[in-house]
Coordinates of C-alpha atoms in Angstrom, one line a residue:
X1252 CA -18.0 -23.5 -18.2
X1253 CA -15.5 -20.2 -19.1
X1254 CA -16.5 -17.5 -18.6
X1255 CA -17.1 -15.1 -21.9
X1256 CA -14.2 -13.6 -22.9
X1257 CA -14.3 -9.5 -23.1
X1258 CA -12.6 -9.5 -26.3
X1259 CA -15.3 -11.3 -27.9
X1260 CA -17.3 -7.6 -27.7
X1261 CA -14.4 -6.5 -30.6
X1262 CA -14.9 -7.0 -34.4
X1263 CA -13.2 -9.4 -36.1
X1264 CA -11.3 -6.2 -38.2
X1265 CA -10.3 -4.7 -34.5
X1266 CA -9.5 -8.0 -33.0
X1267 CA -6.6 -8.3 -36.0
X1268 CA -5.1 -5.1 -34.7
X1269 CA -5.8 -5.9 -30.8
X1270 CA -3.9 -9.0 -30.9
X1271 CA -0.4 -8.4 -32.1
X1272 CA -0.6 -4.8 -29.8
X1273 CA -1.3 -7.4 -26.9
X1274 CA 1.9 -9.4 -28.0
X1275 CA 4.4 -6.1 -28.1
X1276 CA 3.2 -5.2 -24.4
X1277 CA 4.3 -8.5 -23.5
X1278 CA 7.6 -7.6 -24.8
X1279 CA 7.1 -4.3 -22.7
X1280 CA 6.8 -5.7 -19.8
X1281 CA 10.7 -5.8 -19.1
X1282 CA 11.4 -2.4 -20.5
X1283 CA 9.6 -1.5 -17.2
X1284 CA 10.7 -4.7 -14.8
X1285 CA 14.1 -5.1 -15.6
X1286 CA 15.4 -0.9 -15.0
X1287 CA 13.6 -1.0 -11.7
X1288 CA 15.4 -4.6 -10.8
X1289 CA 19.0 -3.0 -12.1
X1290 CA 18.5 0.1 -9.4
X1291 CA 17.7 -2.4 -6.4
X1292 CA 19.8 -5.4 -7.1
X1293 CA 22.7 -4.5 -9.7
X1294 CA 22.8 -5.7 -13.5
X1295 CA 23.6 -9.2 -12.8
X1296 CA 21.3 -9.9 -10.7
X1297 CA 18.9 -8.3 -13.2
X1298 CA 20.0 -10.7 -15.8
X1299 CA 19.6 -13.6 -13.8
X1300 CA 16.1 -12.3 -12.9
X1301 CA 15.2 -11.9 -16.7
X1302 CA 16.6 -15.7 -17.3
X1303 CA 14.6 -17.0 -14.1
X1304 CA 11.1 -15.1 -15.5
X1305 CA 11.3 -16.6 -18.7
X1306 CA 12.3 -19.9 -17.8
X1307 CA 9.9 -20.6 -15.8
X1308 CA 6.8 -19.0 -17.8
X1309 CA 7.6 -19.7 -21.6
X1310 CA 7.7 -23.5 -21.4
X1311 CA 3.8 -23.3 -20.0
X1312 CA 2.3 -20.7 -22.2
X1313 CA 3.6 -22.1 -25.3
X1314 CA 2.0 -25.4 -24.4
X1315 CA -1.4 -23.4 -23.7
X1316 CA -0.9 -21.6 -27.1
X1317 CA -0.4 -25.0 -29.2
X1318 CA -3.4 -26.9 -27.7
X1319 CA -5.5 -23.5 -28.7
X1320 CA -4.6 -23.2 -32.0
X1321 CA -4.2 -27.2 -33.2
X1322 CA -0.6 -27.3 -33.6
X1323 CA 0.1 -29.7 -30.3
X1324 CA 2.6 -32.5 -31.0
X1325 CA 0.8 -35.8 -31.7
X1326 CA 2.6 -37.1 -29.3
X1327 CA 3.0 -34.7 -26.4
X1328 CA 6.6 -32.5 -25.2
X1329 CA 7.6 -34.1 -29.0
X1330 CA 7.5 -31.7 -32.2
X1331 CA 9.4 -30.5 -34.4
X1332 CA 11.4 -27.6 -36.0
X1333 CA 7.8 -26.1 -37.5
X1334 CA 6.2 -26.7 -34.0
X1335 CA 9.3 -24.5 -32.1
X1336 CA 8.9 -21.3 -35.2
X1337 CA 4.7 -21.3 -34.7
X1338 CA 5.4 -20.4 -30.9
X1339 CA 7.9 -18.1 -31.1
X1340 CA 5.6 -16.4 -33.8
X1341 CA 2.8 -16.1 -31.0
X1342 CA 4.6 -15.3 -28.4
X1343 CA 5.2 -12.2 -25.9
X1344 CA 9.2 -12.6 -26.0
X1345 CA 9.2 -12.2 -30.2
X1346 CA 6.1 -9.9 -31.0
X1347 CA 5.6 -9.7 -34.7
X1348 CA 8.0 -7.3 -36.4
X1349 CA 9.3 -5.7 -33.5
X1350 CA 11.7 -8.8 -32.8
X1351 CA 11.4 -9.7 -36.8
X1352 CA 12.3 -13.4 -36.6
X1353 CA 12.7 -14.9 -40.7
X1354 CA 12.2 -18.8 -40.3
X1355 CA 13.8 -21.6 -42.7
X1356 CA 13.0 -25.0 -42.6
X1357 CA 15.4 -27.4 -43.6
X1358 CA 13.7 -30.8 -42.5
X1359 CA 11.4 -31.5 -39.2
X1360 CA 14.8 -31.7 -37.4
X1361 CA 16.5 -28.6 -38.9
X1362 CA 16.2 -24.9 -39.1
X1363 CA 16.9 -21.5 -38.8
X1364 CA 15.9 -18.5 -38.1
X1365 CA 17.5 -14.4 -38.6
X1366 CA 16.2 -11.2 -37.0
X1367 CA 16.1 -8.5 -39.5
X1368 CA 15.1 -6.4 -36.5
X1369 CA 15.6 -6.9 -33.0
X1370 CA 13.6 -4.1 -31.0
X1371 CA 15.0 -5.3 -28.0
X1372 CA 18.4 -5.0 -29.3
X1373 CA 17.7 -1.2 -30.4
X1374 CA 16.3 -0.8 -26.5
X1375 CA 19.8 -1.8 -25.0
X1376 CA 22.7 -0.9 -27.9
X1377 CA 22.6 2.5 -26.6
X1378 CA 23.1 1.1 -22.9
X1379 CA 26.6 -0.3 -24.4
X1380 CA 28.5 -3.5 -24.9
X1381 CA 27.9 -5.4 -21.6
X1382 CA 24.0 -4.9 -21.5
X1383 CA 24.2 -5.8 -25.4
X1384 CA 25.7 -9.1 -24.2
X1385 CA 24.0 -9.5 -21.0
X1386 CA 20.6 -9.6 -23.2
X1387 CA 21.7 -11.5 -26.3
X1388 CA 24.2 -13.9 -24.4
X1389 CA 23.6 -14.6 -20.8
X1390 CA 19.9 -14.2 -21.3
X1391 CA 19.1 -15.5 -24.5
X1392 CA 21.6 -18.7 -24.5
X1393 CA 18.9 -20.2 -21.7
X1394 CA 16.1 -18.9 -22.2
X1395 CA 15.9 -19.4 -26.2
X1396 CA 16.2 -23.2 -25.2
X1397 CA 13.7 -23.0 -22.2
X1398 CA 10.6 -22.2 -25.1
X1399 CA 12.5 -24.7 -27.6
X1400 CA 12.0 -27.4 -24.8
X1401 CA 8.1 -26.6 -24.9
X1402 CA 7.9 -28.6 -28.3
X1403 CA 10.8 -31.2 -28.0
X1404 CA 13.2 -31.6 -24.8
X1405 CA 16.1 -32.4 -26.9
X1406 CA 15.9 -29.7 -28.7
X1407 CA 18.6 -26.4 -28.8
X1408 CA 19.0 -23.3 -29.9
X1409 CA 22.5 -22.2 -30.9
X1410 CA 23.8 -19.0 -32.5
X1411 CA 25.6 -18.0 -36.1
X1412 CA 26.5 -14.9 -34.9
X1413 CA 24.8 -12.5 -32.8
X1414 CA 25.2 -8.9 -31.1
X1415 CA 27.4 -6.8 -30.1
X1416 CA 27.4 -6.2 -33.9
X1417 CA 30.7 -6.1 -36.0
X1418 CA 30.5 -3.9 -37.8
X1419 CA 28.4 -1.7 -35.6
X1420 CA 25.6 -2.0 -38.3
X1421 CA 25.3 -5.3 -39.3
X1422 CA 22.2 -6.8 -40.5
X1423 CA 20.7 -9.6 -40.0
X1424 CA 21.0 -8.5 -36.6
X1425 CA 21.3 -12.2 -35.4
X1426 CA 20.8 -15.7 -36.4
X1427 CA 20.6 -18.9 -35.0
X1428 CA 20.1 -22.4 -35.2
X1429 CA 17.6 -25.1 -34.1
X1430 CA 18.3 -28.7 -33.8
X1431 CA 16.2 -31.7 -32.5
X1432 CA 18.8 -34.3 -32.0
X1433 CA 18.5 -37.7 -29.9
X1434 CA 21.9 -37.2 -28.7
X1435 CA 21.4 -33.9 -27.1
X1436 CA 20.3 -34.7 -23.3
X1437 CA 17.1 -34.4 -22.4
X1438 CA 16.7 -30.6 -21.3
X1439 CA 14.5 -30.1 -17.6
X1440 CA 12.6 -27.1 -16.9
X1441 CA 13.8 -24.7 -13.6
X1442 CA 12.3 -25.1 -10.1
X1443 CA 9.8 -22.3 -10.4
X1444 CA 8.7 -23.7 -13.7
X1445 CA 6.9 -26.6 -11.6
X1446 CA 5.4 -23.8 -9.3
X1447 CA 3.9 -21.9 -12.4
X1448 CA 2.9 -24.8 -14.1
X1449 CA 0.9 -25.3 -10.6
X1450 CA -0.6 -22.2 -10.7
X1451 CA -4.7 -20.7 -12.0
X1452 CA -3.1 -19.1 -14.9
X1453 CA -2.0 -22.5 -16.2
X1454 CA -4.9 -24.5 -15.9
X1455 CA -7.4 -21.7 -16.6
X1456 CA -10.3 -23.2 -19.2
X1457 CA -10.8 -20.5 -21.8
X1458 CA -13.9 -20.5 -24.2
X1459 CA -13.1 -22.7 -27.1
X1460 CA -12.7 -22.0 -31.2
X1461 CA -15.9 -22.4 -33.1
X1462 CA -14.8 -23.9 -35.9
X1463 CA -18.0 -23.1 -38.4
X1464 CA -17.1 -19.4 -38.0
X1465 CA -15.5 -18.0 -41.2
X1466 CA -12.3 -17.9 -41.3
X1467 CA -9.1 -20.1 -39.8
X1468 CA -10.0 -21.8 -36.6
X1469 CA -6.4 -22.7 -36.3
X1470 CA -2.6 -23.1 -37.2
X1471 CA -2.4 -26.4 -38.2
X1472 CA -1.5 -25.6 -41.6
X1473 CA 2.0 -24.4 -43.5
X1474 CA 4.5 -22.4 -41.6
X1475 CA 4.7 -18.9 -42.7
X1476 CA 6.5 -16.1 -43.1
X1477 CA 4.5 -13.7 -41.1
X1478 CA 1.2 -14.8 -39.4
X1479 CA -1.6 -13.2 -41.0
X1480 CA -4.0 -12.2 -37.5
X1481 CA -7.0 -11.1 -39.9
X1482 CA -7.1 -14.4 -41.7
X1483 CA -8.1 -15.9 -38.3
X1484 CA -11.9 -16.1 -37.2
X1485 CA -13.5 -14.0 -34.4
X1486 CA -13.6 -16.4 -31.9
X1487 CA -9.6 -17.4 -33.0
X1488 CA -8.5 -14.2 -32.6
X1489 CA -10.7 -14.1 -29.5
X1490 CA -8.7 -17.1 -28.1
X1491 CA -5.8 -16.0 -29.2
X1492 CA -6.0 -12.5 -27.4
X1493 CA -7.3 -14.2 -23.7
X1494 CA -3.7 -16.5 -24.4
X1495 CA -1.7 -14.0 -25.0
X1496 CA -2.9 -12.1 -21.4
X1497 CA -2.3 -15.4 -19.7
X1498 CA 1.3 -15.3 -21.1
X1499 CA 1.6 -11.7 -19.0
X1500 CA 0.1 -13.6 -16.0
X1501 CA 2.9 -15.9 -16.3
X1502 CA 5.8 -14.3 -17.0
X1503 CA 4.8 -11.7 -14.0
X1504 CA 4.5 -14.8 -11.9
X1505 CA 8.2 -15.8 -13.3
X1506 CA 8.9 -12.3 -11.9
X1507 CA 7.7 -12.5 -8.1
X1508 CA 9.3 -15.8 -7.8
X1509 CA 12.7 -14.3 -9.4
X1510 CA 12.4 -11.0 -7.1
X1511 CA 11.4 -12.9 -4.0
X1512 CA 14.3 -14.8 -3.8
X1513 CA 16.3 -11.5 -4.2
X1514 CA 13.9 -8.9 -2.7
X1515 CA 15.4 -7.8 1.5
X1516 CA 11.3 -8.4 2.4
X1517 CA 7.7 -8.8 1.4
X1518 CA 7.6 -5.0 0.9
X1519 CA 10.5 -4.1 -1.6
X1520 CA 8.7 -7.0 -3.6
X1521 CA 5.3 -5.3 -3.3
X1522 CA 7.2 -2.3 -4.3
X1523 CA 9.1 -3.9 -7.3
X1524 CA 6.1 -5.5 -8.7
X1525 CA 4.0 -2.5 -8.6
X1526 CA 6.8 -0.3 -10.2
X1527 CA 6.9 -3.3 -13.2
X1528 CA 3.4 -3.5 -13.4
X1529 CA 2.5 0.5 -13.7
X1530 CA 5.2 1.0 -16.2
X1531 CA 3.8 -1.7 -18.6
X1532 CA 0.7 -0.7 -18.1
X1533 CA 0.7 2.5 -18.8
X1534 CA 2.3 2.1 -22.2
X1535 CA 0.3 -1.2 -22.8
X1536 CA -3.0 1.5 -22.7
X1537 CA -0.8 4.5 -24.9
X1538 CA -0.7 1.5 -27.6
X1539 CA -4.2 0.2 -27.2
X1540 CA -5.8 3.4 -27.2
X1541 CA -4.1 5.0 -30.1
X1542 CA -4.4 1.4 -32.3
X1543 CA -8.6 1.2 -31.6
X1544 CA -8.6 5.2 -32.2
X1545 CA -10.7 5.4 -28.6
X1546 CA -12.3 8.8 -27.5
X1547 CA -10.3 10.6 -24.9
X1548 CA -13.0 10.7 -22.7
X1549 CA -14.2 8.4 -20.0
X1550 CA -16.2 6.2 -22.4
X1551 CA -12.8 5.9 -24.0
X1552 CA -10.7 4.8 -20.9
X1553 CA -13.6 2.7 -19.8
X1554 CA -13.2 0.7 -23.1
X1555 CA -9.3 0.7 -22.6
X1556 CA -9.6 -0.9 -19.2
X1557 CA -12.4 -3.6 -20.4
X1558 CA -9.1 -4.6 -22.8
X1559 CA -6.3 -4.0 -20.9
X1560 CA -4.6 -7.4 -19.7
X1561 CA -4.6 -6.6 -16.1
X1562 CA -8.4 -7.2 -16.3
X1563 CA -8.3 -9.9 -18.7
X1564 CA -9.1 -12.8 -19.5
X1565 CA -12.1 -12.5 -17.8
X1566 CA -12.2 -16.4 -16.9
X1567 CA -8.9 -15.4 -14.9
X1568 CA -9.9 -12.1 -13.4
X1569 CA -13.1 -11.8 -12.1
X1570 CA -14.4 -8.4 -12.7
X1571 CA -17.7 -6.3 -13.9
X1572 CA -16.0 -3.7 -16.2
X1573 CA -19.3 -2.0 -18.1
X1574 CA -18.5 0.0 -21.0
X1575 CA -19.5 2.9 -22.1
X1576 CA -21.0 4.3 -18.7
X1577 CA -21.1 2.6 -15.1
X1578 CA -18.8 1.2 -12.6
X1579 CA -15.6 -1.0 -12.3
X1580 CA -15.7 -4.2 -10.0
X1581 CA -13.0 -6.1 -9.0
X1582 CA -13.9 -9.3 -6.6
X1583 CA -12.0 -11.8 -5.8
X1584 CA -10.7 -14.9 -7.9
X1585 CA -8.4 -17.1 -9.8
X1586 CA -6.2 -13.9 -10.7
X1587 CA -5.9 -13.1 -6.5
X1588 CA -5.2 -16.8 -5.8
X1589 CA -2.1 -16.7 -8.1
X1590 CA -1.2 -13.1 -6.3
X1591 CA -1.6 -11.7 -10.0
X1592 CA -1.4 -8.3 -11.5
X1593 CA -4.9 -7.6 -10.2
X1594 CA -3.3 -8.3 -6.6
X1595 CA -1.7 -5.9 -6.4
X1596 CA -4.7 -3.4 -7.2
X1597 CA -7.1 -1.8 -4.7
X1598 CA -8.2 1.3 -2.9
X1599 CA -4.8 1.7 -1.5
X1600 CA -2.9 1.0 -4.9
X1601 CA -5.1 3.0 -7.8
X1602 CA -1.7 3.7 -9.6
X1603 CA -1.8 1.4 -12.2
X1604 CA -5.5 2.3 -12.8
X1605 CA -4.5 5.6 -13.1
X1606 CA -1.6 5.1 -15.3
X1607 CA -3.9 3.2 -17.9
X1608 CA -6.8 5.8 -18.1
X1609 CA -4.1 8.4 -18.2
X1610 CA -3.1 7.1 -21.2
X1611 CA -6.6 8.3 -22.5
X1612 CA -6.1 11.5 -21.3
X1613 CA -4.3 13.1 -18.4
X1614 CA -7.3 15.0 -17.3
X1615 CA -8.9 11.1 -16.4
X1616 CA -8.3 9.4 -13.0
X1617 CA -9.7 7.0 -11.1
X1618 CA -11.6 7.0 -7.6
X1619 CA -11.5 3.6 -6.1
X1620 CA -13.7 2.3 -3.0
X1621 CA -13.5 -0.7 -1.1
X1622 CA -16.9 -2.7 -1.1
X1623 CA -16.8 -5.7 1.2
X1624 CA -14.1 -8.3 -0.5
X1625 CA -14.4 -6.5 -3.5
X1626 CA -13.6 -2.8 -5.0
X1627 CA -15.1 -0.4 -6.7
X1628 CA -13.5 2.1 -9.8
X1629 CA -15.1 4.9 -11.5
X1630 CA -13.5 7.0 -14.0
X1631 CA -13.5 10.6 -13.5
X1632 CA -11.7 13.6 -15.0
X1633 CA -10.3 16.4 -13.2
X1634 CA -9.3 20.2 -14.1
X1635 CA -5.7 20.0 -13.9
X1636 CA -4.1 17.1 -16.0
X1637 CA -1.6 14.6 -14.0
X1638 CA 1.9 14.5 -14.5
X1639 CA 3.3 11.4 -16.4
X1640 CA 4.3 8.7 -14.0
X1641 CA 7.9 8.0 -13.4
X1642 CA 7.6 4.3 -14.5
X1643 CA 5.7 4.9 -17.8
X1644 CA 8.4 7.5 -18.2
X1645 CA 10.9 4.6 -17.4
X1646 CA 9.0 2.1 -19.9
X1647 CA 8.8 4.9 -22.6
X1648 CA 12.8 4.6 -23.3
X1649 CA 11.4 1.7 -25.4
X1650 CA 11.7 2.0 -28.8
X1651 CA 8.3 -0.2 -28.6
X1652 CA 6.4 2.9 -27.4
X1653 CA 6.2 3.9 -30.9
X1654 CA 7.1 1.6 -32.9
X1655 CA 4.5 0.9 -36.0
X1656 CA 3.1 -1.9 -37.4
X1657 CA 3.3 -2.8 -41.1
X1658 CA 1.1 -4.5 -43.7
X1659 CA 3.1 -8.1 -44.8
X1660 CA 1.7 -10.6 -47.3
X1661 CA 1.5 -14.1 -45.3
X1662 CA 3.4 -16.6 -47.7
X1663 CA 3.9 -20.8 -46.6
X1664 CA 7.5 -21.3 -45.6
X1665 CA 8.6 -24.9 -47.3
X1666 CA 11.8 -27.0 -46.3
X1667 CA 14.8 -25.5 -48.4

C-alpha cells in the first residue's frame, strides 16, 4: 500500500500554489548543479553533464506523470503531438511561465510551440554568446528530443529560430517544431536512462486519484493554453505534487551518474552533489516559505521541511517529520537505496537542513543526532543569525529566485 502522501495535510487552495512552486525548483536545480560542475570540470564538460542528466531522467518521469494523470498513449511509447505539449506543461525542465512555452496543434502529427519567456535564457544571456548556445543548442538539440521520445520514439524536435537573439531583443524568444514521422528512425534512450529506469524512484507506487473528489481527477481532456492547478482535485494536485519530487529524484540521479563518470573520486562527487543539492534547496525553501506565507519561527520551518522535496514523497523517503512541534526522523529506505538527496543527509552533513530552515529565518538551525540506523533533527534558533550559504548565494543569480507567478485564464487549444 503507499504510503500517505504529506502533501495531502495542504488545502486544495494551497496545493494550487504548492505545485507549480515545486515545478520552478525543479528548474532550479541546475542554477545550483551546473556553476559548481563549470568550476571543477570546465563548461563543456558542464554541458555534456546537463545533456546526460536530462537524458536519462526526463524519458522516465514523463511516463510516471502520464499514467497519473490519464493521458498514457493507448498503445504504450505511441502518442502524439498533444501527448509531447501535456508533459512538457508538467514538467521540471519547462515550469509554468518561467520557461512560457505557447502550444499549436496542427494535427496529431504536427505542432509547434514558442517561448514568450525563457527564464533559463534570462539566467545565461548575461554569461554571453557561448553559454547562450551551449544551453539553447548543444543542450537543448538532445535533450528536447530525449522527453519527445517519452510519448512517441520517432518523434523530433527541431528549431525555427532560437537564441542568441538577433536582434538582441527578439521575442518570441524561440520556437520550434514537433514532428511524429514513420520515417524518422526510431530514437533510443542513453545508457544511464536504463539505470534510472531501474531505480526506487521509478517504480515507486504513489497513492492513487480519487476520482469522486470534486474537481478534475485528470488530463485527459483538451490541450490548453496554460494548465489551470486549482481546477484539479485534492488528491490530483496531491499526486501531482509527490510526481513532481520524484522528477527531482531523477534528474539528481541523472546527475551522480553524469558526475561520476567525470568526478577524480568518490569524494569530489560527494562534494559536488552536496554543493547542487544545498543550493536548490535553499532557494526551493525561500519560494515555498514565502508562497504558503509560513511563520518565521520553528513551527514555520518545521512545516517547510514536511514540504520540501528532499523529504518527499513520503512513499520514497521514509521519515517522521511532525509539524508544528516535535522531532525529525530520518530512517532508512527507498530514497537511501537509490543514494538519493536524503543520502547525502545526516549528523555529519546538516547543511542542507540548515540551508532550508534558514530560509525561514536565519536565527533557525538545526541540531542533528544519530539514533541507531536512523537520525534525529530538531529545529532550534540561535542569537546570532547565520550567514547565507555560498551555494544559495550561487543559486540566487537565478532570475527564478524571484520570479512571480501570474493569474492566466485556462483556454482548450484546438488544431489550427
Amino acid at each position: 500500500m503507499p504510503v500517505r502522501s504529506r502533501y495531502a495535510d495542504l488545502s486544495r487552495a494551497d496545493l494550487a500554489v504548492v505545485v507549480p512552486e515545486l515545478l520552478l525548483m525543479g528548474q532550479l536545480i541546475d542554477r545550483s548543479g551546473m556553476a559548481w560542475c563549470i568550476q571543477a570540470f570546465g563548461r563543456e564538460e558542464m554541458l555534456q553533464i546537463a545533456i546526460e542528466e536530462w537524458a536519462a531522467s526526463s524519458p522516465v518521469y514523463t511516463r510516471r506523470m502520464q499514467a497519473a494523470l490519464g493521458y498514457a498513449p493507448a498503445t504504450p511509447g505511441r502518442g502524439d503531438v498533444v501527448t509531447i505539449f501535456k508533459g512538457l506543461q508538467l514538467d521540471i525542465g519547462a515550469p509554468p511561465q518561467f520557461m512560457d512555452f505557447r502550444y499549436t496543434v496542427h494535427d496529431a502529427h504536427h505542432g509547434e510551440f514558442h517561448l514568450d519567456h525563457c527564464g533559463a535564457l534570462m539566467d545565461v544571456e548575461p554569461m554571453g554568446e557561448d553559454y547562450v548556445r551551449g544551453m539553447c543548442h548543444d543542450i537543448e538539440d538532445p535533450t528536447f528530443d530525449a522527453t519527445a521520445i517519452a510519448s512517441h520514439p520517432r518523434a523530433q524536435v527541431r528549431p525555427i529560430h532560437r537564441p542568441p537573439r538577433t536582434p538582441a531583443d527578439r521575442q518570441p524568444h524561440c520556437a520550434w517544431t514537433v514532428t511524429i514521422d514513420d520515417s524518422h528512425p526510431e530514437a533510443e534512450g542513453i545508457p544511464a536512462l536504463a539505470r534510472n529506469e531501474r531505480s526506487r524512484a521509478a517504480g515507486i507506487a504513489l497513492a492513487p486519484i480519487d476520482p469522486t473528489e470534486d474537481g478534475a481527477a485528470d488530463y485527459a481532456g483538451p490541450l490548453v493554453t496554460d494548465v489551470d492547478f486549482a481546477a484539479f482535485s485534492h488528491s490530483a494536485l496531491v499526486r501531482i505534487a509527490d510526481e513532481v519530487c520524484l522528477q527531482m529524484h531523477l534528474l539528481d540521479r541523472g546527475f551522480a551518474m553524469a558526475v561520476r563518470g567525470r568526478a577524480a573520486d568518490e569524494a569530489q562527487l560527494l562534494s559536488l552533489r552536496r554543493q547542487q543539492l544545498v543550493g536548490a534547496a535553499g532557494i526551493g525553501a525561500l519560494r515555498l516559505a514565502r508562497a504558503l506565507g509560513v511563520t518565521r519561527d520553528e513551527a514555520g520551518a518545521r512545516r517547510v521541511l514536511a514540504l520540501h522535496p528532499l523529504l518527499n514523497p513520503a512513499a520514497y523517503v521514509d521519515a517522521d517529520v511532525p509539524v508544528p512541534d516535535g522531532t525529525l526522523t530520518v530512517r532508512p529506505g527507498p530514497a537511501h537505496e537509490d543514494e538519493a538527496w536524503i543520502s547525502l543527509v545526516g549528523p555529519d552533513a546538516p547543511d542542507a537542513l540548515q540551508a532550508i530552515v534558514q530560509a525561514v529565518d536565519p536565527h533557525l538551525d538545526v541540531e542533528v543526532t544519530p539514533a541507531g540506523e536512523a537520525w534525529t533533527a530538531d529545529v532550534v534558533r540561535r542569537a546570532e543569525p547565520a550567514e547565507e550559504r555560498p551555494e544559495v548565494a550561487v543559486t540566487k543569480f537565478s532570475t527564478g529566485t524571484d520570479f512571480a507567478f501570474e493569474e492566466r485564464t485556462s483556454l482548450p487549444i484546438t488544431p489550427v
